């Protein structure tokens, strides 16, 4: 009795184990790689067939594939610990060179033991594969970009089976179709086949089952194949469905395309998809099967498919797709969250805690995630003052290249840095679901879903909430010109053979309407596209409280055909109408919403758009870079008045995500004139300060690219290995927060901050009464108002020169940066400026900004000797000084932002050695752990030393 029970338990466990192995080794990966014989042992001669259209489809179109392969053995420490590796990656290695047999399939034959050189004491469990092209730039892996494994069996293995056909878990067939059922067994056995419980086939004493199953009854069918001998049983199964008649019924009232939650347990799915024959909802609630109960209804106009699904669990995240016409699976175009089989596995748990796992082995492609009782974010700030257009100072930011851990949580932890800088707007490069993880984001896939690479939705909402609490608005970089191949609206109407959108697509053009298009060009005049765009616009405003959009490639929002930039940029009244429509949608949701265009079109068109309340990018990058390097340049176009505009809606910028970095150009291509060398870091940074003086003081909104305020000196084309190439334009760039330990860079940061404060706080800098002379080396700006006037002067030459100030009047004028005053007796009397010298003079005294020291650490001299200890300091800062004569000293301690913690004079100090001790508790503000700058001066000379304080 006990023996019988034990034998039964053994057989049960063995059956489960065998079924699990087969599921992992065959059902998940047999579509990618197949092997004959079907149950190979280490001594067998085998043939491997790789189907490049399966898995991640990384080698589609490649006619010469190579294997990179190894073994998982009893000596492997993990399930991915390859042994006996064969293949030289990136080489034309004949040992792993496969034979192309057409139709994206490649084969190779070998003896397992000989090919892998397997030792006698090694037990082989699996073969492992990654396929590649000749140089290894393309890879063939599983759909989730993992290695491919095939089981290797022992000679003593029990009963095994392989369902070779059908090779899909489920399929849609027509009434009367035949389905080939092909199954191989490793031993002689009896095979029984049932269809929805009714036996339709049985064979005894066989190793192969091969017959045609006739599909005749509408509905969903489960076909179960049971293979058994005296001791073992193995089960295989598949499903097929014959469509029932489509039910035609109008959408329930209040239901729109997308997912409508009716209650904690019920939702309605609706998909606008004209010209489609039928659709199912498949997901976790129906085992990803096209079950007859989930056959979608169709509206009377034939355009929309919909279905109500009940009996869901409240608060549970469900994944689902639409299965359309038996050959296409897509997520919902209006998804707020999707799972990506190719990239989600590379998102760190610390970035997105508890991210739902993709249902590998159940389906393919992106899937939508929804939740019936999703908790809402509790917004803390709902009423806040937004900057006027003229006061806007935007900080353009790519989370990936701003923070090493690319998390929203770290972004709001870093917010005080931007508050101290003084910007009042942050523009995030695209954060909707884009293809891949490592991206600028201009390759949209799902335009209402937040990309998961930077964290969950509530973390972004918290960041926006905190920004609003600090007077900073947040802008979204919106990409509506195009969508890429993973976009469900593209996939709905796509010709896989030609790689083009089908003509019946209500969303995208078969042929792009302009030469700058990437991916698939949206049909901007289609009602279906306009409805979708409106939903996108409203979603990010209402769900995330964004304050504005920067529309990428707004010049492409047109249906007017062009073949070159001149044609595309020409005045286009239809484009104006389309952009007005988009702006009106935004303003209907939020009348104070910022609408910003990356346009670069005919000036008359831009002037008209500006007059309608939209702001437009003004690219002055090349002009500023030439000026900063010391070469002739004209900055006139930074002024909206120079363009003939009536509204100050030109967002000027010296740098952007798309343009080269000023400090890189200065350090590598700056002009050298005798001892004045723009390629020297201190001078290069000072030239950037000179440029910023003219950039910020000309009225109108402004934008800066992240780290420009610290003199970021890596080219936009910097590769990850440090080389420079145009192919690396989108590659990750070094993140250099350590710039904050450099006193020269901190000084540039403080100048930026001082200028931003001046621009925002003083009404003069939004005056309409101003003039500029910006075409020569000696540049001037004059701003006038009833309350105050300003004269901005700068010598962009690399040699001393006279600047004609043309002060608005004689009398006393004040230097903004130094606080000093000058007496002006003649408004045209020339002022001699050193190379790179600049001044902002006002006829009303302003508070002197704290911009740190005007000299670099390496250039200061101090005749006496001193040492500071301990360093790091905890309780006391001890300064030991040895001087040769009597003098007085000034000692100051500043943080890296220029804030003064300690400032004291020590008079009548005699010669010789003496010590000064400063308790950390005596500092004006309690010092946090970090790096500080200790400055010692004796009136004529000074020196600076870095000091670390670590007191808690």
Tab-separated table of C-alpha atoms in Angstrom, residues 436-704:
chain	number	residue	atom	x	y	z
A	436	UNK	CA	13.828	51.288	-25.117
A	437	UNK	CA	15.136	52.670	-21.832
A	438	UNK	CA	18.295	54.463	-22.871
A	439	UNK	CA	16.778	57.217	-24.973
A	440	UNK	CA	16.169	60.936	-25.360
A	441	UNK	CA	12.487	59.980	-25.590
A	442	UNK	CA	11.617	61.248	-29.057
A	443	UNK	CA	10.617	57.737	-30.183
A	444	UNK	CA	7.133	57.521	-28.648
A	445	UNK	CA	5.304	54.229	-28.277
A	446	UNK	CA	2.386	54.964	-25.922
A	447	UNK	CA	1.672	58.660	-25.582
A	448	UNK	CA	-0.575	58.600	-22.505
A	449	UNK	CA	1.578	56.168	-20.496
A	450	UNK	CA	4.454	57.280	-18.292
A	451	UNK	CA	7.745	55.623	-19.175
A	452	UNK	CA	8.877	53.465	-16.257
A	453	UNK	CA	12.633	54.059	-16.622
A	454	UNK	CA	12.483	57.114	-14.329
A	455	UNK	CA	10.045	55.746	-11.763
A	456	UNK	CA	6.318	55.357	-10.987
A	457	UNK	CA	3.650	58.001	-11.677
A	458	UNK	CA	3.250	59.167	-8.081
A	459	UNK	CA	6.956	60.021	-7.906
A	460	UNK	CA	6.625	62.311	-10.926
A	461	UNK	CA	3.490	63.844	-9.428
A	462	UNK	CA	5.319	64.465	-6.168
A	463	UNK	CA	8.150	66.141	-8.085
A	464	UNK	CA	5.685	68.436	-9.880
A	465	UNK	CA	3.890	69.142	-6.593
A	466	UNK	CA	7.173	70.112	-4.925
A	467	UNK	CA	8.136	72.303	-7.875
A	468	UNK	CA	4.844	74.154	-7.558
A	469	UNK	CA	5.443	74.613	-3.834
A	470	UNK	CA	8.723	76.360	-4.678
A	471	UNK	CA	7.325	78.566	-7.431
A	472	UNK	CA	8.649	76.446	-10.295
A	473	UNK	CA	6.426	75.354	-13.167
A	474	UNK	CA	7.023	72.084	-15.023
A	475	UNK	CA	6.891	71.686	-18.803
A	476	UNK	CA	6.433	68.483	-20.818
A	477	UNK	CA	8.338	67.911	-24.060
A	478	UNK	CA	5.452	66.715	-26.220
A	479	UNK	CA	6.075	64.613	-29.354
A	480	UNK	CA	3.026	64.588	-31.632
A	481	UNK	CA	4.573	64.850	-35.074
A	482	UNK	CA	5.188	61.102	-35.260
A	483	UNK	CA	5.114	57.754	-33.465
A	484	UNK	CA	7.370	54.725	-33.744
A	485	UNK	CA	6.803	51.064	-34.516
A	486	UNK	CA	5.633	49.937	-31.071
A	487	UNK	CA	2.797	52.455	-31.092
A	488	UNK	CA	-0.491	50.506	-31.258
A	489	UNK	CA	-2.045	53.059	-33.607
A	490	UNK	CA	0.813	52.424	-36.028
A	491	UNK	CA	0.565	48.646	-35.640
A	492	UNK	CA	-3.197	48.650	-36.257
A	493	UNK	CA	-2.639	49.625	-39.886
A	494	UNK	CA	0.799	48.414	-40.863
A	495	UNK	CA	2.187	46.509	-43.833
A	496	UNK	CA	4.891	44.241	-42.426
A	497	UNK	CA	6.196	43.445	-45.907
A	498	UNK	CA	6.761	47.040	-47.032
A	499	UNK	CA	7.398	48.550	-43.602
A	500	UNK	CA	4.843	51.253	-44.340
A	501	UNK	CA	1.557	52.345	-42.844
A	502	UNK	CA	-1.491	51.076	-44.746
A	503	UNK	CA	-3.507	53.645	-46.735
A	504	UNK	CA	-6.664	53.045	-44.652
A	505	UNK	CA	-4.936	54.193	-41.461
A	506	UNK	CA	-7.007	56.973	-39.882
A	507	UNK	CA	-3.943	58.094	-37.899
A	508	UNK	CA	-0.733	58.122	-39.959
A	509	UNK	CA	0.421	59.045	-43.444
A	510	UNK	CA	1.749	56.344	-45.772
A	511	UNK	CA	4.397	58.813	-46.955
A	512	UNK	CA	5.664	61.490	-44.556
A	513	UNK	CA	4.648	65.014	-45.468
A	514	UNK	CA	8.046	66.558	-44.743
A	515	UNK	CA	11.748	65.638	-44.976
A	516	UNK	CA	12.519	65.793	-41.231
A	517	UNK	CA	10.150	63.025	-40.220
A	518	UNK	CA	11.319	60.041	-38.195
A	519	UNK	CA	9.294	56.879	-37.604
A	520	UNK	CA	5.698	57.336	-38.864
A	521	UNK	CA	4.212	60.726	-39.681
A	522	UNK	CA	0.851	61.562	-38.119
A	523	UNK	CA	-2.036	62.658	-40.302
A	524	UNK	CA	-2.768	65.893	-38.474
A	525	UNK	CA	-6.004	66.681	-40.273
A	526	UNK	CA	-7.649	63.317	-39.646
A	527	UNK	CA	-10.539	63.522	-37.122
A	528	UNK	CA	-9.311	60.291	-35.515
A	529	UNK	CA	-5.825	61.747	-35.016
A	530	UNK	CA	-7.188	64.996	-33.671
A	531	UNK	CA	-9.381	63.163	-31.172
A	532	UNK	CA	-6.354	61.127	-30.038
A	533	UNK	CA	-4.171	64.240	-29.762
A	534	UNK	CA	-6.818	65.984	-27.670
A	535	UNK	CA	-6.941	63.048	-25.270
A	536	UNK	CA	-3.146	63.108	-24.944
A	537	UNK	CA	-3.070	66.841	-24.274
A	538	UNK	CA	-5.794	66.723	-21.649
A	539	UNK	CA	-4.372	63.674	-19.886
A	540	UNK	CA	-0.997	65.165	-18.903
A	541	UNK	CA	-2.593	68.462	-17.877
A	542	UNK	CA	-5.286	66.959	-15.683
A	543	UNK	CA	-3.583	63.821	-14.379
A	544	UNK	CA	-0.082	65.202	-13.782
A	545	UNK	CA	-0.697	68.979	-13.498
A	546	UNK	CA	1.922	69.915	-16.090
A	547	UNK	CA	2.001	73.663	-16.713
A	548	UNK	CA	3.029	73.705	-20.349
A	549	UNK	CA	4.066	71.759	-23.430
A	550	UNK	CA	7.058	72.240	-25.656
A	551	UNK	CA	5.895	70.771	-28.974
A	552	UNK	CA	8.726	68.932	-30.672
A	553	UNK	CA	9.087	69.598	-34.414
A	554	UNK	CA	5.936	71.708	-34.514
A	555	UNK	CA	6.838	72.707	-38.058
A	556	UNK	CA	5.980	69.117	-39.005
A	557	UNK	CA	2.390	69.434	-37.766
A	558	UNK	CA	1.055	69.892	-41.287
A	559	UNK	CA	-0.438	67.936	-44.151
A	560	UNK	CA	1.231	70.170	-46.722
A	561	UNK	CA	3.843	68.141	-48.626
A	562	UNK	CA	7.451	69.366	-48.812
A	563	UNK	CA	10.750	67.851	-49.889
A	564	UNK	CA	13.271	70.278	-48.375
A	565	UNK	CA	13.585	72.646	-45.462
A	566	UNK	CA	12.879	75.752	-47.516
A	567	UNK	CA	9.550	74.348	-48.689
A	568	UNK	CA	8.729	73.081	-45.230
A	569	UNK	CA	9.573	76.399	-43.550
A	570	UNK	CA	7.513	78.500	-45.968
A	571	UNK	CA	4.420	80.234	-44.596
A	572	UNK	CA	1.695	77.614	-44.105
A	573	UNK	CA	-1.751	78.875	-43.126
A	574	UNK	CA	-3.047	75.305	-42.665
A	575	UNK	CA	-0.276	74.619	-40.153
A	576	UNK	CA	-1.170	77.749	-38.195
A	577	UNK	CA	-4.760	76.557	-38.052
A	578	UNK	CA	-3.694	73.114	-36.762
A	579	UNK	CA	-1.469	74.628	-34.073
A	580	UNK	CA	-4.192	77.070	-33.039
A	581	UNK	CA	-6.529	74.127	-32.580
A	582	UNK	CA	-3.984	72.338	-30.363
A	583	UNK	CA	-3.312	75.490	-28.330
A	584	UNK	CA	-7.026	76.062	-27.821
A	585	UNK	CA	-7.410	72.530	-26.429
A	586	UNK	CA	-4.627	73.233	-23.919
A	587	UNK	CA	-6.057	76.616	-22.931
A	588	UNK	CA	-9.529	75.131	-22.540
A	589	UNK	CA	-8.083	72.950	-19.776
A	590	UNK	CA	-5.841	75.640	-18.283
A	591	UNK	CA	-6.070	79.254	-19.525
A	592	UNK	CA	-2.558	79.965	-18.152
A	593	UNK	CA	-0.988	76.999	-19.927
A	594	UNK	CA	2.340	77.596	-21.684
A	595	UNK	CA	2.281	76.572	-25.356
A	596	UNK	CA	5.835	76.440	-26.737
A	597	UNK	CA	6.792	75.523	-30.295
A	598	UNK	CA	10.052	74.198	-31.704
A	599	UNK	CA	9.176	75.731	-35.044
A	600	UNK	CA	11.979	77.439	-37.026
A	601	UNK	CA	9.657	78.392	-39.862
A	602	UNK	CA	8.993	81.552	-41.891
A	603	UNK	CA	9.293	84.609	-39.639
A	604	UNK	CA	5.851	85.878	-40.638
A	605	UNK	CA	4.374	82.571	-39.539
A	606	UNK	CA	6.258	82.636	-36.237
A	607	UNK	CA	5.214	86.255	-35.678
A	608	UNK	CA	1.587	85.282	-36.220
A	609	UNK	CA	1.817	82.328	-33.851
A	610	UNK	CA	3.478	84.537	-31.233
A	611	UNK	CA	0.646	87.051	-31.594
A	612	UNK	CA	-1.805	84.268	-30.734
A	613	UNK	CA	-0.096	83.649	-27.386
A	614	UNK	CA	2.266	80.847	-28.288
A	615	UNK	CA	5.986	80.999	-27.488
A	616	UNK	CA	8.608	79.842	-29.945
A	617	UNK	CA	12.140	78.547	-29.582
A	618	UNK	CA	14.871	80.930	-30.699
A	619	UNK	CA	18.082	79.085	-31.496
A	620	UNK	CA	21.044	81.454	-31.007
A	621	UNK	CA	23.477	78.618	-30.288
A	622	UNK	CA	25.926	79.064	-33.131
A	623	UNK	CA	25.973	82.854	-32.736
A	624	UNK	CA	26.742	82.661	-29.034
A	625	UNK	CA	29.334	79.918	-29.455
A	626	UNK	CA	31.215	81.923	-32.090
A	627	UNK	CA	31.105	85.005	-29.867
A	628	UNK	CA	32.217	83.067	-26.823
A	629	UNK	CA	35.149	81.520	-28.677
A	630	UNK	CA	36.293	85.009	-29.671
A	631	UNK	CA	35.185	85.112	-33.290
A	632	UNK	CA	32.893	87.593	-35.091
A	633	UNK	CA	29.238	86.998	-34.297
A	634	UNK	CA	25.890	88.747	-34.359
A	635	UNK	CA	23.497	88.160	-31.438
A	636	UNK	CA	20.778	90.472	-32.756
A	637	UNK	CA	18.235	87.704	-33.359
A	638	UNK	CA	17.980	87.090	-29.610
A	639	UNK	CA	15.696	90.123	-29.546
A	640	UNK	CA	12.068	89.529	-30.522
A	641	UNK	CA	11.925	93.174	-31.653
A	642	UNK	CA	14.715	92.539	-34.165
A	643	UNK	CA	12.420	89.944	-35.747
A	644	UNK	CA	9.566	92.421	-35.988
A	645	UNK	CA	7.435	90.637	-33.407
A	646	UNK	CA	4.939	92.525	-31.286
A	647	UNK	CA	4.965	90.079	-28.372
A	648	UNK	CA	8.043	89.009	-26.365
A	649	UNK	CA	7.294	85.315	-26.956
A	650	UNK	CA	10.709	84.282	-28.262
A	651	UNK	CA	12.422	81.727	-25.993
A	652	UNK	CA	16.078	82.345	-26.689
A	653	UNK	CA	18.744	79.826	-25.818
A	654	UNK	CA	22.507	79.492	-26.071
A	655	UNK	CA	22.406	75.700	-25.593
A	656	UNK	CA	19.746	73.005	-25.823
A	657	UNK	CA	19.603	69.230	-25.940
A	658	UNK	CA	20.036	69.533	-29.723
A	659	UNK	CA	23.004	71.910	-29.810
A	660	UNK	CA	26.734	71.858	-29.111
A	661	UNK	CA	28.023	72.872	-25.677
A	662	UNK	CA	29.693	76.269	-25.267
A	663	UNK	CA	32.503	75.158	-22.961
A	664	UNK	CA	33.434	72.271	-25.260
A	665	UNK	CA	33.814	74.737	-28.125
A	666	UNK	CA	35.704	77.259	-25.997
A	667	UNK	CA	38.192	74.729	-24.652
A	668	UNK	CA	38.805	73.028	-27.985
A	669	UNK	CA	38.380	75.777	-30.583
A	670	UNK	CA	38.628	79.032	-28.646
A	671	UNK	CA	40.793	81.839	-29.979
A	672	UNK	CA	44.296	82.410	-28.597
A	673	UNK	CA	45.684	85.949	-28.707
A	674	UNK	CA	49.016	86.276	-26.936
A	675	UNK	CA	48.510	85.582	-23.237
A	676	UNK	CA	44.735	85.647	-23.607
A	677	UNK	CA	43.732	82.037	-24.220
A	678	UNK	CA	40.046	81.075	-24.510
A	679	UNK	CA	41.121	77.424	-24.340
A	680	UNK	CA	42.199	77.909	-20.729
A	681	UNK	CA	39.439	76.764	-18.356
A	682	UNK	CA	39.295	79.953	-16.291
A	683	UNK	CA	39.054	82.087	-19.431
A	684	UNK	CA	36.610	79.718	-21.125
A	685	UNK	CA	34.311	79.960	-18.114
A	686	UNK	CA	34.657	83.730	-17.981
A	687	UNK	CA	33.686	83.902	-21.658
A	688	UNK	CA	30.587	81.886	-20.805
A	689	UNK	CA	29.819	84.444	-18.095
A	690	UNK	CA	30.260	87.248	-20.631
A	691	UNK	CA	27.793	85.525	-22.959
A	692	UNK	CA	25.293	84.977	-20.168
A	693	UNK	CA	25.272	88.678	-19.321
A	694	UNK	CA	23.883	89.502	-22.763
A	695	UNK	CA	21.723	86.402	-22.912
A	696	UNK	CA	19.715	87.103	-19.756
A	697	UNK	CA	19.421	90.886	-19.953
A	698	UNK	CA	17.662	91.091	-23.337
A	699	UNK	CA	13.913	90.945	-22.565
A	700	UNK	CA	11.979	87.777	-23.276
A	701	UNK	CA	11.748	84.221	-21.893
A	702	UNK	CA	14.966	82.213	-21.777
A	703	UNK	CA	16.045	78.584	-21.656
A	704	UNK	CA	19.281	76.955	-20.542
